[in-house]
mmCIF file of C-alpha atoms in Angstrom:
data_model
loop_
_atom_site.group_PDB
_atom_site.id
_atom_site.type_symbol
_atom_site.label_atom_id
_atom_site.label_comp_id
_atom_site.label_asym_id
_atom_site.label_seq_id
_atom_site.Cartn_x
_atom_site.Cartn_y
_atom_site.Cartn_z
ATOM 1 C CA MET A 1 -7.781 29.585 -15.255
ATOM 2 C CA GLU A 2 -5.297 30.224 -12.404
ATOM 3 C CA LEU A 3 -6.512 29.538 -8.879
ATOM 4 C CA SER A 4 -6.950 32.489 -6.522
ATOM 5 C CA PHE A 5 -4.522 32.922 -3.614
ATOM 6 C CA SER A 6 -7.118 31.707 -1.085
ATOM 7 C CA LYS A 7 -8.026 28.654 -3.147
ATOM 8 C CA LYS A 8 -4.356 27.803 -3.593
ATOM 9 C CA ASN A 9 -3.828 27.961 0.143
ATOM 10 C CA LEU A 10 -6.927 25.841 0.774
ATOM 11 C CA LEU A 11 -5.743 23.199 -1.697
ATOM 12 C CA LYS A 12 -2.272 23.234 -0.152
ATOM 13 C CA ALA A 13 -3.753 22.815 3.323
ATOM 14 C CA GLU A 14 -5.880 19.884 2.167
ATOM 15 C CA LEU A 15 -2.851 18.178 0.629
ATOM 16 C CA ASN A 16 -0.761 18.769 3.722
ATOM 17 C CA SER A 17 -3.493 17.282 5.914
ATOM 18 C CA GLN A 18 -3.128 13.930 4.151
ATOM 19 C CA PRO A 19 -0.713 11.395 5.711
ATOM 20 C CA THR A 20 2.491 11.464 3.673
ATOM 21 C CA ASN A 21 3.095 7.736 3.393
ATOM 22 C CA LYS A 22 0.515 5.484 1.815
ATOM 23 C CA ILE A 23 -0.232 2.166 3.478
ATOM 24 C CA TYR A 24 -0.828 -0.438 0.795
ATOM 25 C CA LEU A 25 -2.968 -3.549 0.844
ATOM 26 C CA SER A 26 -0.058 -5.775 -0.204
ATOM 27 C CA SER A 27 2.876 -4.483 -2.220
ATOM 28 C CA PRO A 28 6.186 -6.004 -3.376
ATOM 29 C CA HIS A 29 8.779 -6.465 -0.627
ATOM 30 C CA MET A 30 12.316 -7.202 -1.732
ATOM 31 C CA SER A 31 14.695 -8.864 0.715
ATOM 32 C CA GLU A 32 16.895 -6.662 2.870
ATOM 33 C CA GLU A 33 19.813 -8.950 1.940
ATOM 34 C CA GLY A 34 19.483 -8.121 -1.770
ATOM 35 C CA TYR A 35 19.111 -11.745 -2.883
ATOM 36 C CA GLU A 36 16.908 -10.774 -5.836
ATOM 37 C CA LEU A 37 19.274 -8.155 -7.209
ATOM 38 C CA ASN A 38 22.196 -10.572 -7.123
ATOM 39 C CA TYR A 39 20.366 -13.099 -9.293
ATOM 40 C CA VAL A 40 19.149 -10.381 -11.670
ATOM 41 C CA LYS A 41 22.684 -9.021 -12.013
ATOM 42 C CA GLU A 42 23.856 -12.533 -12.807
ATOM 43 C CA ALA A 43 21.284 -12.714 -15.622
ATOM 44 C CA PHE A 44 22.562 -9.422 -17.045
ATOM 45 C CA HIS A 45 26.229 -10.308 -16.697
ATOM 46 C CA THR A 46 25.746 -13.653 -18.463
ATOM 47 C CA ASN A 47 23.362 -12.122 -21.058
ATOM 48 C CA TRP A 48 20.547 -14.554 -20.139
ATOM 49 C CA LEU A 49 17.802 -11.963 -20.721
ATOM 50 C CA SER A 50 15.354 -14.021 -22.755
ATOM 51 C CA PRO A 51 12.766 -16.540 -21.588
ATOM 52 C CA LEU A 52 14.407 -19.634 -20.092
ATOM 53 C CA GLY A 53 17.882 -19.829 -18.614
ATOM 54 C CA PRO A 54 19.642 -20.840 -15.382
ATOM 55 C CA ASN A 55 17.441 -18.726 -13.095
ATOM 56 C CA VAL A 56 14.298 -20.343 -14.521
ATOM 57 C CA ASP A 57 15.708 -23.847 -14.061
ATOM 58 C CA GLU A 58 16.852 -23.172 -10.503
ATOM 59 C CA PHE A 59 13.631 -21.390 -9.530
ATOM 60 C CA GLU A 60 11.592 -24.380 -10.681
ATOM 61 C CA LYS A 61 13.794 -26.764 -8.704
ATOM 62 C CA ALA A 62 13.685 -24.568 -5.606
ATOM 63 C CA VAL A 63 9.888 -24.251 -5.603
ATOM 64 C CA ALA A 64 9.413 -27.993 -6.155
ATOM 65 C CA LEU A 65 11.812 -28.745 -3.295
ATOM 66 C CA LYS A 66 10.221 -26.174 -0.986
ATOM 67 C CA ILE A 67 6.660 -27.451 -1.342
ATOM 68 C CA GLY A 68 7.468 -31.128 -1.853
ATOM 69 C CA THR A 69 6.400 -31.916 -5.395
ATOM 70 C CA LYS A 70 8.203 -33.811 -8.150
ATOM 71 C CA SER A 71 8.111 -31.237 -10.924
ATOM 72 C CA ALA A 72 7.358 -27.592 -11.692
ATOM 73 C CA THR A 73 7.382 -25.256 -14.656
ATOM 74 C CA ALA A 74 7.704 -21.481 -14.419
ATOM 75 C CA LEU A 75 5.211 -19.583 -16.569
ATOM 76 C CA SER A 76 4.334 -15.979 -17.364
ATOM 77 C CA SER A 77 1.446 -15.734 -14.878
ATOM 78 C CA GLY A 78 -0.791 -17.667 -12.512
ATOM 79 C CA THR A 79 -3.536 -17.353 -15.126
ATOM 80 C CA ALA A 80 -1.342 -19.028 -17.752
ATOM 81 C CA SER A 81 -0.606 -21.751 -15.207
ATOM 82 C CA ILE A 82 -4.321 -22.444 -14.700
ATOM 83 C CA HIS A 83 -4.822 -22.501 -18.471
ATOM 84 C CA MET A 84 -2.056 -25.072 -18.912
ATOM 85 C CA ALA A 85 -3.348 -27.120 -15.963
ATOM 86 C CA LEU A 86 -6.792 -27.346 -17.570
ATOM 87 C CA LYS A 87 -5.267 -28.340 -20.896
ATOM 88 C CA ALA A 88 -3.020 -30.906 -19.205
ATOM 89 C CA ALA A 89 -6.083 -32.332 -17.431
ATOM 90 C CA GLY A 90 -7.734 -32.876 -20.823
ATOM 91 C CA VAL A 91 -10.339 -30.116 -20.576
ATOM 92 C CA GLU A 92 -11.707 -29.414 -24.045
ATOM 93 C CA LYS A 93 -14.558 -27.608 -25.787
ATOM 94 C CA GLY A 94 -17.916 -28.239 -24.120
ATOM 95 C CA ASP A 95 -16.471 -29.854 -20.976
ATOM 96 C CA ILE A 96 -17.833 -28.790 -17.596
ATOM 97 C CA VAL A 97 -15.452 -27.483 -14.948
ATOM 98 C CA PHE A 98 -16.538 -26.776 -11.378
ATOM 99 C CA CYS A 99 -15.079 -23.539 -10.044
ATOM 100 C CA PRO A 100 -15.631 -21.559 -6.829
ATOM 101 C CA SER A 101 -17.766 -18.487 -7.272
ATOM 102 C CA LEU A 102 -15.893 -16.512 -4.604
ATOM 103 C CA THR A 103 -12.601 -15.903 -6.379
ATOM 104 C CA PHE A 104 -10.824 -13.534 -8.730
ATOM 105 C CA SER A 105 -11.752 -13.765 -12.423
ATOM 106 C CA ALA A 106 -8.311 -15.187 -13.264
ATOM 107 C CA THR A 107 -9.485 -18.513 -11.810
ATOM 108 C CA ALA A 108 -12.477 -18.768 -14.127
ATOM 109 C CA ASN A 109 -11.228 -17.114 -17.321
ATOM 110 C CA PRO A 110 -8.949 -19.996 -18.451
ATOM 111 C CA ILE A 111 -11.998 -22.279 -18.470
ATOM 112 C CA ILE A 112 -13.361 -20.053 -21.212
ATOM 113 C CA TYR A 113 -9.966 -20.052 -22.976
ATOM 114 C CA GLN A 114 -10.441 -23.812 -23.376
ATOM 115 C CA ASN A 115 -14.009 -23.280 -24.655
ATOM 116 C CA ALA A 116 -15.245 -25.216 -21.644
ATOM 117 C CA ILE A 117 -18.230 -24.427 -19.411
ATOM 118 C CA PRO A 118 -17.783 -23.152 -15.848
ATOM 119 C CA VAL A 119 -20.296 -24.075 -13.181
ATOM 120 C CA PHE A 120 -19.814 -21.958 -10.066
ATOM 121 C CA ILE A 121 -19.840 -23.520 -6.613
ATOM 122 C CA ASP A 122 -20.700 -21.697 -3.389
ATOM 123 C CA SER A 123 -18.426 -21.252 -0.356
ATOM 124 C CA ASP A 124 -18.930 -22.303 3.245
ATOM 125 C CA MET A 125 -18.409 -20.147 6.328
ATOM 126 C CA GLU A 126 -15.985 -22.647 7.856
ATOM 127 C CA THR A 127 -13.297 -22.040 5.216
ATOM 128 C CA TRP A 128 -14.586 -19.226 2.925
ATOM 129 C CA ASN A 129 -13.690 -21.684 0.154
ATOM 130 C CA MET A 130 -15.531 -24.256 -1.955
ATOM 131 C CA CYS A 131 -18.351 -25.852 0.024
ATOM 132 C CA PRO A 132 -18.207 -29.685 -0.120
ATOM 133 C CA LEU A 133 -21.997 -29.923 0.270
ATOM 134 C CA ALA A 134 -22.542 -27.606 -2.693
ATOM 135 C CA LEU A 135 -19.920 -29.567 -4.647
ATOM 136 C CA GLU A 136 -21.799 -32.828 -3.999
ATOM 137 C CA GLU A 137 -25.020 -31.172 -5.121
ATOM 138 C CA ALA A 138 -23.333 -29.949 -8.301
ATOM 139 C CA PHE A 139 -22.101 -33.464 -9.107
ATOM 140 C CA ARG A 140 -25.643 -34.793 -8.772
ATOM 141 C CA LYS A 141 -26.774 -32.142 -11.230
ATOM 142 C CA TYR A 142 -23.769 -32.500 -13.581
ATOM 143 C CA PRO A 143 -22.341 -36.044 -13.283
ATOM 144 C CA ASN A 144 -20.136 -35.717 -16.381
ATOM 145 C CA VAL A 145 -17.589 -33.205 -15.122
ATOM 146 C CA LYS A 146 -14.047 -32.984 -16.468
ATOM 147 C CA ALA A 147 -12.290 -31.162 -13.623
ATOM 148 C CA VAL A 148 -12.735 -29.414 -10.291
ATOM 149 C CA LEU A 149 -10.823 -26.182 -9.797
ATOM 150 C CA VAL A 150 -10.518 -25.356 -6.098
ATOM 151 C CA VAL A 151 -9.134 -22.084 -4.669
ATOM 152 C CA HIS A 152 -7.336 -21.422 -1.378
ATOM 153 C CA LEU A 153 -8.687 -17.933 -0.861
ATOM 154 C CA TYR A 154 -6.590 -15.285 0.928
ATOM 155 C CA GLY A 155 -4.190 -18.033 2.050
ATOM 156 C CA LEU A 156 -6.905 -20.105 3.773
ATOM 157 C CA SER A 157 -6.920 -23.712 2.640
ATOM 158 C CA ALA A 158 -10.118 -25.335 1.441
ATOM 159 C CA ASN A 159 -11.444 -28.503 3.103
ATOM 160 C CA LEU A 160 -9.161 -30.675 0.981
ATOM 161 C CA ASP A 161 -9.909 -34.049 2.587
ATOM 162 C CA ARG A 162 -13.596 -33.746 1.824
ATOM 163 C CA ILE A 163 -13.108 -32.250 -1.645
ATOM 164 C CA MET A 164 -10.546 -34.893 -2.646
ATOM 165 C CA GLU A 165 -12.885 -37.603 -1.397
ATOM 166 C CA ILE A 166 -15.643 -36.274 -3.659
ATOM 167 C CA CYS A 167 -13.303 -35.951 -6.671
ATOM 168 C CA ASP A 168 -12.054 -39.516 -6.133
ATOM 169 C CA LYS A 169 -15.625 -40.754 -5.896
ATOM 170 C CA TYR A 170 -16.464 -39.250 -9.290
ATOM 171 C CA LYS A 171 -12.984 -39.913 -10.771
ATOM 172 C CA VAL A 172 -12.462 -36.255 -11.676
ATOM 173 C CA SER A 173 -9.191 -34.296 -11.877
ATOM 174 C CA LEU A 174 -8.546 -31.806 -9.085
ATOM 175 C CA ILE A 175 -6.650 -28.577 -9.820
ATOM 176 C CA GLU A 176 -5.602 -26.327 -6.928
ATOM 177 C CA ASP A 177 -5.515 -22.600 -7.516
ATOM 178 C CA ALA A 178 -2.991 -21.801 -4.790
ATOM 179 C CA ALA A 179 -2.207 -18.369 -6.260
ATOM 180 C CA GLU A 180 -2.820 -16.760 -2.867
ATOM 181 C CA SER A 181 -1.591 -19.586 -0.635
ATOM 182 C CA LEU A 182 2.112 -20.210 -1.245
ATOM 183 C CA GLY A 183 3.431 -21.170 2.186
ATOM 184 C CA THR A 184 0.033 -22.343 3.490
ATOM 185 C CA LEU A 185 -0.063 -25.815 5.038
ATOM 186 C CA TYR A 186 -3.039 -28.168 5.172
ATOM 187 C CA LYS A 187 -2.412 -30.767 7.889
ATOM 188 C CA GLY A 188 1.318 -30.162 7.558
ATOM 189 C CA LYS A 189 1.504 -30.384 3.761
ATOM 190 C CA HIS A 190 1.754 -27.467 1.320
ATOM 191 C CA THR A 191 -1.356 -26.419 -0.564
ATOM 192 C CA GLY A 192 -0.928 -26.874 -4.298
ATOM 193 C CA THR A 193 0.446 -30.403 -3.833
ATOM 194 C CA PHE A 194 -2.777 -32.339 -3.142
ATOM 195 C CA GLY A 195 -4.462 -32.249 -6.533
ATOM 196 C CA ASP A 196 -3.367 -33.485 -9.930
ATOM 197 C CA PHE A 197 -2.014 -29.988 -10.563
ATOM 198 C CA GLY A 198 -1.313 -26.931 -8.435
ATOM 199 C CA ILE A 199 -0.672 -23.359 -9.485
ATOM 200 C CA PHE A 200 0.996 -20.388 -7.806
ATOM 201 C CA SER A 201 1.073 -16.704 -8.694
ATOM 202 C CA PHE A 202 3.982 -14.301 -8.271
ATOM 203 C CA ASN A 203 2.038 -11.168 -9.136
ATOM 204 C CA GLY A 204 3.201 -7.966 -7.455
ATOM 205 C CA ASN A 205 0.677 -8.236 -4.621
ATOM 206 C CA LYS A 206 1.397 -11.860 -3.672
ATOM 207 C CA ILE A 207 3.352 -13.041 -0.637
ATOM 208 C CA ILE A 208 6.459 -13.279 -2.838
ATOM 209 C CA THR A 209 6.691 -11.780 -6.294
ATOM 210 C CA THR A 210 8.605 -11.905 -9.549
ATOM 211 C CA SER A 211 6.758 -8.716 -10.619
ATOM 212 C CA GLY A 212 4.602 -11.024 -12.733
ATOM 213 C CA GLY A 213 4.734 -14.769 -13.192
ATOM 214 C CA GLY A 214 3.365 -18.108 -12.111
ATOM 215 C CA MET A 215 4.256 -21.735 -11.507
ATOM 216 C CA LEU A 216 2.515 -24.986 -12.388
ATOM 217 C CA VAL A 217 3.425 -27.947 -10.181
ATOM 218 C CA SER A 218 2.556 -31.632 -10.265
ATOM 219 C CA ASN A 219 3.803 -35.091 -9.330
ATOM 220 C CA ASN A 220 3.006 -36.087 -12.919
ATOM 221 C CA GLU A 221 6.355 -35.301 -14.519
ATOM 222 C CA GLU A 222 5.209 -36.384 -17.975
ATOM 223 C CA ARG A 223 2.407 -33.808 -17.953
ATOM 224 C CA ILE A 224 4.731 -31.035 -16.774
ATOM 225 C CA THR A 225 7.134 -31.878 -19.598
ATOM 226 C CA LYS A 226 4.225 -31.567 -22.018
ATOM 227 C CA VAL A 227 3.244 -28.194 -20.558
ATOM 228 C CA LYS A 228 6.798 -26.933 -21.049
ATOM 229 C CA PHE A 229 6.486 -27.959 -24.696
ATOM 230 C CA TRP A 230 3.114 -26.227 -25.171
ATOM 231 C CA SER A 231 4.209 -23.079 -23.374
ATOM 232 C CA THR A 232 7.277 -22.600 -25.600
ATOM 233 C CA GLN A 233 5.153 -22.417 -28.779
ATOM 234 C CA SER A 234 5.033 -26.214 -29.197
ATOM 235 C CA LYS A 235 8.255 -26.244 -31.187
ATOM 236 C CA ASP A 236 8.955 -29.720 -32.518
ATOM 237 C CA PRO A 237 12.502 -31.115 -32.135
ATOM 238 C CA ALA A 238 13.547 -30.273 -35.697
ATOM 239 C CA ARG A 239 16.332 -28.273 -37.372
ATOM 240 C CA PHE A 240 13.719 -25.780 -38.580
ATOM 241 C CA TYR A 241 10.666 -24.247 -36.947
ATOM 242 C CA GLN A 242 7.984 -26.908 -37.060
ATOM 243 C CA HIS A 243 4.780 -27.005 -35.015
ATOM 244 C CA SER A 244 2.498 -30.052 -34.876
ATOM 245 C CA GLU A 245 0.372 -28.688 -32.024
ATOM 246 C CA LEU A 246 -1.019 -25.316 -30.990
ATOM 247 C CA GLY A 247 1.553 -23.496 -28.882
ATOM 248 C CA PHE A 248 1.553 -20.704 -26.311
ATOM 249 C CA ASN A 249 4.092 -18.032 -25.389
ATOM 250 C CA TYR A 250 3.838 -18.657 -21.655
ATOM 251 C CA ARG A 251 7.362 -19.288 -20.339
ATOM 252 C CA MET A 252 8.902 -17.152 -17.604
ATOM 253 C CA SER A 253 11.797 -14.805 -18.316
ATOM 254 C CA ASN A 254 15.206 -15.603 -16.860
ATOM 255 C CA VAL A 255 15.352 -12.078 -15.396
ATOM 256 C CA VAL A 256 12.133 -12.252 -13.387
ATOM 257 C CA ALA A 257 12.946 -15.819 -12.340
ATOM 258 C CA GLY A 258 16.011 -14.341 -10.656
ATOM 259 C CA ILE A 259 13.715 -12.148 -8.566
ATOM 260 C CA GLY A 260 11.728 -15.265 -7.689
ATOM 261 C CA ARG A 261 14.824 -17.176 -6.557
ATOM 262 C CA GLY A 262 15.686 -14.358 -4.176
ATOM 263 C CA GLN A 263 12.135 -13.952 -2.930
ATOM 264 C CA LEU A 264 11.774 -17.653 -2.171
ATOM 265 C CA LYS A 265 14.618 -17.338 0.335
ATOM 266 C CA VAL A 266 12.459 -15.022 2.487
ATOM 267 C CA LEU A 267 9.109 -16.799 2.067
ATOM 268 C CA ASP A 268 9.035 -18.169 5.613
ATOM 269 C CA GLN A 269 9.889 -14.731 6.953
ATOM 270 C CA ARG A 270 7.058 -13.170 4.952
ATOM 271 C CA VAL A 271 4.582 -15.746 6.278
ATOM 272 C CA GLN A 272 5.581 -14.849 9.832
ATOM 273 C CA GLN A 273 5.165 -11.139 9.086
ATOM 274 C CA LYS A 274 1.709 -11.722 7.613
ATOM 275 C CA LYS A 275 0.780 -13.788 10.672
ATOM 276 C CA TYR A 276 1.967 -10.984 12.947
ATOM 277 C CA ILE A 277 -0.233 -8.480 11.093
ATOM 278 C CA PHE A 278 -3.285 -10.723 11.471
ATOM 279 C CA GLY A 279 -2.518 -11.194 15.169
ATOM 280 C CA TYR A 280 -2.225 -7.432 15.656
ATOM 281 C CA TYR A 281 -5.642 -6.861 14.098
ATOM 282 C CA THR A 282 -7.321 -9.635 16.076
ATOM 283 C CA ARG A 283 -5.874 -8.319 19.318
ATOM 284 C CA GLU A 284 -6.760 -4.666 18.700
ATOM 285 C CA LEU A 285 -10.114 -4.996 16.910
ATOM 286 C CA ALA A 286 -11.695 -8.028 18.569
ATOM 287 C CA GLY A 287 -13.742 -5.893 20.966
ATOM 288 C CA LEU A 288 -15.459 -3.853 18.258
ATOM 289 C CA ASP A 289 -19.114 -4.732 17.763
ATOM 290 C CA GLY A 290 -19.931 -6.584 14.545
ATOM 291 C CA ILE A 291 -16.385 -7.505 13.468
ATOM 292 C CA GLU A 292 -15.633 -11.142 12.685
ATOM 293 C CA PHE A 293 -12.305 -12.420 11.384
ATOM 294 C CA MET A 294 -11.669 -14.892 8.587
ATOM 295 C CA PRO A 295 -11.752 -18.486 9.864
ATOM 296 C CA ILE A 296 -8.528 -20.115 11.050
ATOM 297 C CA ASN A 297 -9.096 -23.858 11.425
ATOM 298 C CA GLU A 298 -7.016 -26.274 13.497
ATOM 299 C CA TRP A 299 -6.014 -28.208 10.378
ATOM 300 C CA ASN A 300 -5.005 -25.075 8.509
ATOM 301 C CA GLU A 301 -1.739 -23.133 8.833
ATOM 302 C CA PRO A 302 -2.431 -20.148 6.563
ATOM 303 C CA ASN A 303 0.112 -17.815 5.045
ATOM 304 C CA TYR A 304 -2.252 -14.965 6.095
ATOM 305 C CA TRP A 305 -1.753 -13.337 2.698
ATOM 306 C CA LEU A 306 -4.527 -10.839 3.452
ATOM 307 C CA SER A 307 -6.166 -10.185 6.819
ATOM 308 C CA CYS A 308 -9.896 -10.202 6.122
ATOM 309 C CA ILE A 309 -12.917 -9.388 8.258
ATOM 310 C CA THR A 310 -16.675 -9.271 7.916
ATOM 311 C CA LEU A 311 -18.866 -6.491 9.307
ATOM 312 C CA ASN A 312 -22.240 -7.346 10.797
ATOM 313 C CA GLY A 313 -23.153 -4.145 12.621
ATOM 314 C CA LYS A 314 -23.928 -0.503 11.873
ATOM 315 C CA VAL A 315 -20.620 0.100 10.052
ATOM 316 C CA LYS A 316 -20.704 -1.092 6.452
ATOM 317 C CA PRO A 317 -17.724 -2.156 4.311
ATOM 318 C CA LEU A 318 -17.857 0.974 2.145
ATOM 319 C CA ASP A 319 -17.905 3.175 5.280
ATOM 320 C CA LEU A 320 -14.682 1.567 6.472
ATOM 321 C CA ILE A 321 -12.991 1.582 3.070
ATOM 322 C CA GLU A 322 -13.750 5.296 2.590
ATOM 323 C CA ALA A 323 -12.591 6.173 6.117
ATOM 324 C CA LEU A 324 -9.281 4.434 5.461
ATOM 325 C CA GLU A 325 -8.958 6.082 2.043
ATOM 326 C CA LYS A 326 -9.146 9.516 3.692
ATOM 327 C CA GLU A 327 -6.094 8.512 5.729
ATOM 328 C CA ASN A 328 -4.219 7.315 2.622
ATOM 329 C CA ILE A 329 -4.729 3.669 3.582
ATOM 330 C CA GLU A 330 -5.704 1.020 1.039
ATOM 331 C CA ALA A 331 -8.398 -1.565 1.784
ATOM 332 C CA ARG A 332 -10.674 -3.503 -0.548
ATOM 333 C CA HIS A 333 -13.887 -5.435 -0.732
ATOM 334 C CA VAL A 334 -13.753 -9.224 -0.689
ATOM 335 C CA TRP A 335 -13.859 -10.674 -4.228
ATOM 336 C CA LYS A 336 -17.173 -10.194 -6.016
ATOM 337 C CA PRO A 337 -18.482 -13.712 -6.797
ATOM 338 C CA MET A 338 -18.233 -14.904 -10.369
ATOM 339 C CA HIS A 339 -21.939 -15.702 -10.668
ATOM 340 C CA LEU A 340 -22.640 -11.999 -10.006
ATOM 341 C CA GLN A 341 -20.192 -10.784 -12.664
ATOM 342 C CA PRO A 342 -21.773 -9.446 -15.883
ATOM 343 C CA PHE A 343 -19.642 -11.705 -18.081
ATOM 344 C CA TYR A 344 -20.578 -14.879 -16.182
ATOM 345 C CA LYS A 345 -24.202 -14.118 -15.328
ATOM 346 C CA ASN A 346 -25.563 -16.775 -17.692
ATOM 347 C CA TYR A 347 -23.525 -19.645 -16.222
ATOM 348 C CA ASP A 348 -24.963 -21.912 -13.554
ATOM 349 C CA TYR A 349 -24.321 -21.493 -9.844
ATOM 350 C CA VAL A 350 -24.889 -24.073 -7.104
ATOM 351 C CA GLY A 351 -25.206 -23.002 -3.490
ATOM 352 C CA ASN A 352 -26.946 -20.929 -0.837
ATOM 353 C CA ASN A 353 -25.431 -17.479 -1.429
ATOM 354 C CA VAL A 354 -22.720 -17.731 1.215
ATOM 355 C CA SER A 355 -20.257 -16.221 -1.274
ATOM 356 C CA GLU A 356 -22.634 -13.320 -1.882
ATOM 357 C CA ARG A 357 -22.953 -12.627 1.842
ATOM 358 C CA LEU A 358 -19.165 -12.687 2.258
ATOM 359 C CA PHE A 359 -18.815 -10.233 -0.613
ATOM 360 C CA LYS A 360 -21.391 -7.845 0.834
ATOM 361 C CA LYS A 361 -19.900 -7.917 4.338
ATOM 362 C CA GLY A 362 -16.220 -8.607 3.766
ATOM 363 C CA ILE A 363 -13.177 -6.331 3.747
ATOM 364 C CA CYS A 364 -9.493 -7.017 3.117
ATOM 365 C CA LEU A 365 -7.416 -4.933 5.522
ATOM 366 C CA PRO A 366 -3.903 -3.655 4.741
ATOM 367 C CA SER A 367 -1.540 -6.613 5.004
ATOM 368 C CA ASP A 368 1.690 -5.228 3.606
ATOM 369 C CA THR A 369 4.756 -6.915 5.092
ATOM 370 C CA LYS A 370 6.624 -3.597 5.105
ATOM 371 C CA MET A 371 4.141 -2.136 7.613
ATOM 372 C CA THR A 372 5.553 -1.056 10.966
ATOM 373 C CA ASP A 373 3.706 -1.136 14.288
ATOM 374 C CA LYS A 374 3.181 2.594 13.775
ATOM 375 C CA ASP A 375 1.470 1.882 10.439
ATOM 376 C CA LEU A 376 -0.672 -0.840 11.991
ATOM 377 C CA GLY A 377 -1.593 1.546 14.792
ATOM 378 C CA ARG A 378 -2.660 4.124 12.230
ATOM 379 C CA VAL A 379 -4.959 1.593 10.558
ATOM 380 C CA VAL A 380 -6.443 0.442 13.872
ATOM 381 C CA ASP A 381 -6.937 4.001 15.174
ATOM 382 C CA THR A 382 -8.785 4.951 11.993
ATOM 383 C CA ILE A 383 -11.083 1.951 12.373
ATOM 384 C CA LYS A 384 -11.725 2.604 16.068
ATOM 385 C CA ARG A 385 -12.606 6.259 15.372
ATOM 386 C CA LEU A 386 -15.282 5.074 12.976
ATOM 387 C CA TRP A 387 -16.806 2.911 15.719
ATOM 388 C CA ARG A 388 -16.839 5.845 18.134
ATOM 389 C CA LYS A 389 -18.922 8.027 15.811
#
């Protein structure tokens, strides 16, 4: 049924009242110099459009050089990279893997792919990441653990010294999920390079993107070579297609690797932009009652992937998210812990519900590197109006 004239005008007025440009949480940001397009054009001009190729090789070398690791392999996603890291660490059916509860499901799901058993570990307030005390408690409860999977949430590094000390004590492999922390330094060294394996994500919302993709890095070159074999369908070196092991179709395309090569050139610039955004928020919002910012420790140089806060006053996270939505501004809750997810509810959890409290009180503010000061002002003004109500 056609709308009446008055209803049409009302709808038009409502649409016109909305801000025209949406402010995103974190969206892709191609370089102003056009680095990415040049590499993609090269892939088209040379007809390297399939998985593997010069862009893949050079992207792997560039990432390894940038972060200071011996070897890297470009894969189809960060999730695939975690899966291959677990397999490379020898995780098999029935093995126990310790995993932070406060993370995205992509961290935990590959444990299930390997038919292993996740045990979820609580966070601490000092880092928002895996709590060393809870990790120690979990080892006392489960001494026969195959691997520890640690996350550097929102670009904040975990307490790596303490966690590595515990893993060394129990002689357990450490895998770093650095999907959100490319460019983050822990005591001057890149996250993702401390454990036996490190993984990065180049999903569209990450600090640099290939539209979709990931990278597995390690100083164990033999294991990376094996992962490259597994991730290209485990094709034996024969004249015909022969497969002696289970394979996976996980290798990165030469086209998207070209985007990654270009994006890597502006990584440091993106980190500085993210840092500026966080500084803007801390300066403008620090005086509002009940707001606390994510912890920045003296030993941690984050990439500030997302600027996150917790609310401890009258304004609740959903109030703020909905107020921003009305202004066409995207914000989100902090990750819902894995031990609270319906799929994982029957798996064990060790801790004191710090992760649950962070979820209930936490918000990720818009942290898009394309934001102008005008955009940031719009976000801050919306938040301040909510406090004045």
